[in-house]
Short mmCIF file of C-alpha atoms and ligand atoms in Angstrom, two decimals:
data_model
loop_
_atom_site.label_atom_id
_atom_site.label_comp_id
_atom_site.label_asym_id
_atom_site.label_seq_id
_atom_site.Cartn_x
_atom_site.Cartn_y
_atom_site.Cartn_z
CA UNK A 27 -9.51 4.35 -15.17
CA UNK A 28 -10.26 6.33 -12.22
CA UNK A 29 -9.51 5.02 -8.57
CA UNK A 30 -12.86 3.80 -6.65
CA UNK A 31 -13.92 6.50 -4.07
CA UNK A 32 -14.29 5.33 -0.80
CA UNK A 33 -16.94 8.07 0.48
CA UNK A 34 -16.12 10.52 3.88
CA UNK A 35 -19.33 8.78 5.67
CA UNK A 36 -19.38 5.21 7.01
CA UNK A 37 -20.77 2.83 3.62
CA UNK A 38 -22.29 0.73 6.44
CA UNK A 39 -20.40 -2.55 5.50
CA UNK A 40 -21.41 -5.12 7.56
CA UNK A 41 -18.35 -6.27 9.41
CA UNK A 42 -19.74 -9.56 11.47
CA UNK A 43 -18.08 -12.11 9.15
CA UNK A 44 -14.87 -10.15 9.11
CA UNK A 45 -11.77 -12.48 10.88
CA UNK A 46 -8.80 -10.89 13.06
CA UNK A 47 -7.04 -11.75 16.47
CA UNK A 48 -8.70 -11.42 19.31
CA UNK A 49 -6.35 -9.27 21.04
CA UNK A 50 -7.14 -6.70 18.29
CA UNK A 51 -11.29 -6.67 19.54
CA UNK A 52 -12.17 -2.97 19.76
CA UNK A 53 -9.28 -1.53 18.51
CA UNK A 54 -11.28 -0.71 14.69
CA UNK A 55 -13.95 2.10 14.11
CA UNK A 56 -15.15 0.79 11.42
CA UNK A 57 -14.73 -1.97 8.47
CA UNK A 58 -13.26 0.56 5.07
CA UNK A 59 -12.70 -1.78 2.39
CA UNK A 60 -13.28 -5.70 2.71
CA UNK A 61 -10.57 -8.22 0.98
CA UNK A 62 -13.26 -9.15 -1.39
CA UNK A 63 -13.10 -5.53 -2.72
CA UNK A 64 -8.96 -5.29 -2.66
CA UNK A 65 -8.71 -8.45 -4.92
CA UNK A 66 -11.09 -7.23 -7.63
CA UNK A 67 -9.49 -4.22 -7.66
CA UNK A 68 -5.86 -5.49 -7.52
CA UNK A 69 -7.39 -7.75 -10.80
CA UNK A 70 -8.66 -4.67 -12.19
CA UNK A 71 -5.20 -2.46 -12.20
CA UNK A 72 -3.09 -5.57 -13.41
CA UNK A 73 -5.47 -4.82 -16.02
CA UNK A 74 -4.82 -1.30 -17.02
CA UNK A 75 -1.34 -2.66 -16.66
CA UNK A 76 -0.90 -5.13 -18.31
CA UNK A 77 -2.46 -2.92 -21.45
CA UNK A 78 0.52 -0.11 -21.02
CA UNK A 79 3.12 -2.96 -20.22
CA UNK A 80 1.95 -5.54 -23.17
CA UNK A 81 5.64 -7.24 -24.35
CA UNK A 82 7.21 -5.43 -22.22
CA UNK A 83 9.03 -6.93 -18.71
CA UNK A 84 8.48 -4.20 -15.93
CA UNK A 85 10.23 -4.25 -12.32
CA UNK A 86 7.19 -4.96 -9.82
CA UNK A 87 9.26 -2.94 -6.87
CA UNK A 88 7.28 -3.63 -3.77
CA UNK A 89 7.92 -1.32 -0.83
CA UNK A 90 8.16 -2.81 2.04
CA UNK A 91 6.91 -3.94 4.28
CA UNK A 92 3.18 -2.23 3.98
CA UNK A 93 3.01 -2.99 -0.13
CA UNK A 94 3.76 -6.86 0.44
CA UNK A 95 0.44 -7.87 0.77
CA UNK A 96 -1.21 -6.13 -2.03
CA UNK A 97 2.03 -7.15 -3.89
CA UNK A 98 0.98 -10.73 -4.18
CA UNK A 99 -2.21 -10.03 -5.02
CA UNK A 100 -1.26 -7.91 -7.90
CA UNK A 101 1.27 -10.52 -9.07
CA UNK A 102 -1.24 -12.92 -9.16
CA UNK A 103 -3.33 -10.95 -11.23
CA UNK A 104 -0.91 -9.97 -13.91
CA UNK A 105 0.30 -13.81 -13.91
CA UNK A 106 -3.33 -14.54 -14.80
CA UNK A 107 -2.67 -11.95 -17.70
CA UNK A 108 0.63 -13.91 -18.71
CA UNK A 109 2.17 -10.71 -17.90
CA UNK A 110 5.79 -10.73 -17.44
CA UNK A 111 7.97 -8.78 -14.60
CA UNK A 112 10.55 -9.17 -12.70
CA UNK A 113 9.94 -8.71 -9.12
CA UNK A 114 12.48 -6.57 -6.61
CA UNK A 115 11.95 -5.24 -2.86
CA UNK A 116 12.68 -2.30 -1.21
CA UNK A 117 12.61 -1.39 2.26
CA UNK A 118 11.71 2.28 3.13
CA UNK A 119 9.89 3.77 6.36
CA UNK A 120 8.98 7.22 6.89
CA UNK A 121 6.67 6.70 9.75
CA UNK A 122 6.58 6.46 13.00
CA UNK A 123 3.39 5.62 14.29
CA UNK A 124 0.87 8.01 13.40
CA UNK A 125 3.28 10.82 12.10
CA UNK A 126 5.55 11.50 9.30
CA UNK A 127 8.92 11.88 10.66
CA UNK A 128 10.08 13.56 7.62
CA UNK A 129 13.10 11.38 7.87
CA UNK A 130 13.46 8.51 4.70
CA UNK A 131 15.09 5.31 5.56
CA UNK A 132 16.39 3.92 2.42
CA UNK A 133 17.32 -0.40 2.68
CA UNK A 134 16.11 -4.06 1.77
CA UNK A 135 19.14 -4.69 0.10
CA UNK A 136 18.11 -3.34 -3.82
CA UNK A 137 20.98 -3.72 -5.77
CA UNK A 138 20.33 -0.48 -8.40
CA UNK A 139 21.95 -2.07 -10.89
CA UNK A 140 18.95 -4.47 -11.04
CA UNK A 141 16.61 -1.73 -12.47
CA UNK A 142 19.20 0.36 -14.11
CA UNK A 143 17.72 1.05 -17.93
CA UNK A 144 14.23 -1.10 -16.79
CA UNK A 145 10.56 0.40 -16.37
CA UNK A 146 9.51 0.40 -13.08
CA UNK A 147 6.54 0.20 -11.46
CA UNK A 148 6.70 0.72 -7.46
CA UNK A 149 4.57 -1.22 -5.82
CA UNK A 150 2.99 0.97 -2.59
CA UNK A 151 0.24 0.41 0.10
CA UNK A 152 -0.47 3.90 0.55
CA UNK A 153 0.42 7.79 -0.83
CA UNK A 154 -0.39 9.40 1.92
CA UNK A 155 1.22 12.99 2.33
CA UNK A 156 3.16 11.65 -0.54
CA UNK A 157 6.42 12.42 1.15
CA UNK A 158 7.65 8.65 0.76
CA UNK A 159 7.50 8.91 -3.07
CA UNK A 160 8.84 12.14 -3.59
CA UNK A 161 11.66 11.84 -1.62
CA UNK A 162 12.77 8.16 -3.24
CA UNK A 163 11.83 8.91 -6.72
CA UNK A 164 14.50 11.06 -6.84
CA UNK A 165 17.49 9.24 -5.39
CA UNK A 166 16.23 5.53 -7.64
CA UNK A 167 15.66 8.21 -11.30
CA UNK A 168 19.50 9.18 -10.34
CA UNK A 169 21.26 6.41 -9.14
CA UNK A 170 20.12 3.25 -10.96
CA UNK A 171 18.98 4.96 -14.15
CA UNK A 172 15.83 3.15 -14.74
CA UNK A 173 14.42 3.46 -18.30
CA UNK A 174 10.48 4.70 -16.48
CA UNK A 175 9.46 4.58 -13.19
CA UNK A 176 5.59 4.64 -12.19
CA UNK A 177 4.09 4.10 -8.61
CA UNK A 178 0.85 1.37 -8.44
CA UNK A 179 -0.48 2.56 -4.86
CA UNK A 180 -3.54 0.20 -3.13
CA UNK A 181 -4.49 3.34 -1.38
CA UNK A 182 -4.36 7.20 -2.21
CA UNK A 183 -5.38 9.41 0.93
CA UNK A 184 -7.58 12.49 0.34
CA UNK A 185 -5.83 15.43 2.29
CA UNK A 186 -6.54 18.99 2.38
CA UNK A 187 -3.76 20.52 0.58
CA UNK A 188 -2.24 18.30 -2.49
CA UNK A 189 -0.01 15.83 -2.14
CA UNK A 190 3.67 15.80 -3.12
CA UNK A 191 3.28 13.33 -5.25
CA UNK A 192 0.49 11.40 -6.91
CA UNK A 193 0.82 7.74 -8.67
CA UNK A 194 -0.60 6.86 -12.16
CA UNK A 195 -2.38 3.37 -11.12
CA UNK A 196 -4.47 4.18 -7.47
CA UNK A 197 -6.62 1.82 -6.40
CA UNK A 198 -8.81 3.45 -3.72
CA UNK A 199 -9.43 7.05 -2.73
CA UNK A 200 -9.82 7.27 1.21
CA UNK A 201 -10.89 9.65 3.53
CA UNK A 202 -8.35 11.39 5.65
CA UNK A 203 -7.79 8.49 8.58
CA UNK A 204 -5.28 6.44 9.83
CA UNK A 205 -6.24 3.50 8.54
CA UNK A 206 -4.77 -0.51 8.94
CA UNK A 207 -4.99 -4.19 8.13
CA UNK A 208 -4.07 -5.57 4.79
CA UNK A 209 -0.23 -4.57 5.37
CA UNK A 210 -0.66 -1.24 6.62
CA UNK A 211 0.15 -0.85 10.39
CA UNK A 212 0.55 1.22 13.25
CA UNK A 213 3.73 0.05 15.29
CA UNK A 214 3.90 -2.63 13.29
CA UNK A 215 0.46 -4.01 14.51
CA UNK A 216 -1.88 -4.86 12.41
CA UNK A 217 -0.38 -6.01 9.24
CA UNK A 218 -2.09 -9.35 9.99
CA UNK A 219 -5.46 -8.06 9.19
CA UNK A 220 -7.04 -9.49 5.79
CA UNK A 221 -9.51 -6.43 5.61
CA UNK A 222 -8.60 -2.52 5.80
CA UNK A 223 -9.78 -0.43 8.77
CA UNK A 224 -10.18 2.66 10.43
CA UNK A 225 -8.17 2.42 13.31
CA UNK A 226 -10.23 3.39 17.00
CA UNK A 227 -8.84 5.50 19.97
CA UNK A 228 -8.33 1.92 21.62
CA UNK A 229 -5.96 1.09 19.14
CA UNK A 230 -4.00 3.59 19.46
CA UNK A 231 -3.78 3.71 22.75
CA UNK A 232 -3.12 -0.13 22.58
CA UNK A 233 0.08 -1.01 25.19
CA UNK A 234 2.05 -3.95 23.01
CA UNK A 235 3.38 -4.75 26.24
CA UNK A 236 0.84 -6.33 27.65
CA UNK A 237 0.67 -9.48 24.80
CA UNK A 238 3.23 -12.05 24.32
N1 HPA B 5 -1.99 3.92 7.93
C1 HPA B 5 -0.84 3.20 7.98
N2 HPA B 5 0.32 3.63 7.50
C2 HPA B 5 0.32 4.84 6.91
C3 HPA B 5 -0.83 5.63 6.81
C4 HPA B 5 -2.05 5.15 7.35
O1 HPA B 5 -3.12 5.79 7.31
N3 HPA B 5 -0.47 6.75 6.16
C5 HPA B 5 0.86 6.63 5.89
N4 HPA B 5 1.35 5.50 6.34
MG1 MG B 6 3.99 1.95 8.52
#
């Protein structure tokens, strides 16, 4: 099933019921894709995998910290399926705030021996340049051995030249932005967000310093 296009131009959502912090008024361009929208779709991939993972026990990897989120949602869904998996975290970052550093931090404490000879599906928030996923694939195929490895991304961005790496279960093409909420952030703000959105100028030029 293909991913759900979420068009270049504005869709027009209405965003006037949408809840965040106050200190976070201004800081959004514009509403992408509402919550409502992320948990039919998160339904809709436990779906397609719980179809290629029937009586079989895959390793939901989450990557934190932007996957956790969409990680429980996803979870949910394939528990509604009577799905079996065993669930494992990660911690990588290869961001720092709105560019790639190129640099892969690797941690969260994965033991590799606890998907050594197991299919794996990574759990992601976002491919972006894809850099993340090329550069761990990799180091997890060779050092704990898994049996298959697959990436289930919430978001896949559409970039100019192709990405390094692109995952079999995408759940939303999006325009080229930096976008937050739902787990993603920028300087770690903005995780708290229940919706996904187009961050503004004001946002990034947002000085933490001034909240407590
Ligand atoms: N937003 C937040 N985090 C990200 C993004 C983005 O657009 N791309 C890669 N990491
Ligand atoms: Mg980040």
């Amino acid at each position: 099933m293909d991913p759900i296009v979420i068009p270049d131009e504005p869709r027009g959502l209405d965003s006037s019921d949408r809840k965040f912090p106050p200190e976070y008024d201004g800081h959004f361009d514009r509403l992408l894709i509402t919550r409502e929208e992320i948990k039919d779709r998160a339904n809709a991939l436990a779906d397609l995998i719980h179809k290629d993972y029937k009586g079989k026990r895959p390793v939901l990897l989450c990557v934190l910290k932007g996957a956790n989120n969409f990680y429980m949602h996803l979870s949910e869904a394939l528990q509604d399926l009577c799905q079996g998996f065993y669930t494992e975290f990660l911690r990588v970052s290869s961001y720092d705030g709105l560019n790639s550093t190129g640099m892969l931090e690797i941690g969260g404490g994965l033991k590799y021996k606890d998907i050594e000879g197991k299919d794996v599906i990574l759990v992601e928030d976002i491919v972006d340049t894809g850099h993340t996923l090329f550069n761990l694939l990799p180091v997890l195929k060779s050092e704990a051995k898994p049996l298959s490895v697959e990436c289930c991304t919430l978001l896949s961005k559409r970039l100019d030249k192709p990405a390094h790496y692109s995952a079999k279960y995408v759940g939303f093409t999006i325009p080229n932005h930096f976008v937050i909420g739902f787990g993603l952030d920028y300087n770690e703000l903005y995780r708290d967000l229940q919706d996904i959105w187009v961050i503004s100028q004001k946002g990034i030029d947002f000085d933490q310093s001034t909240m407590h």
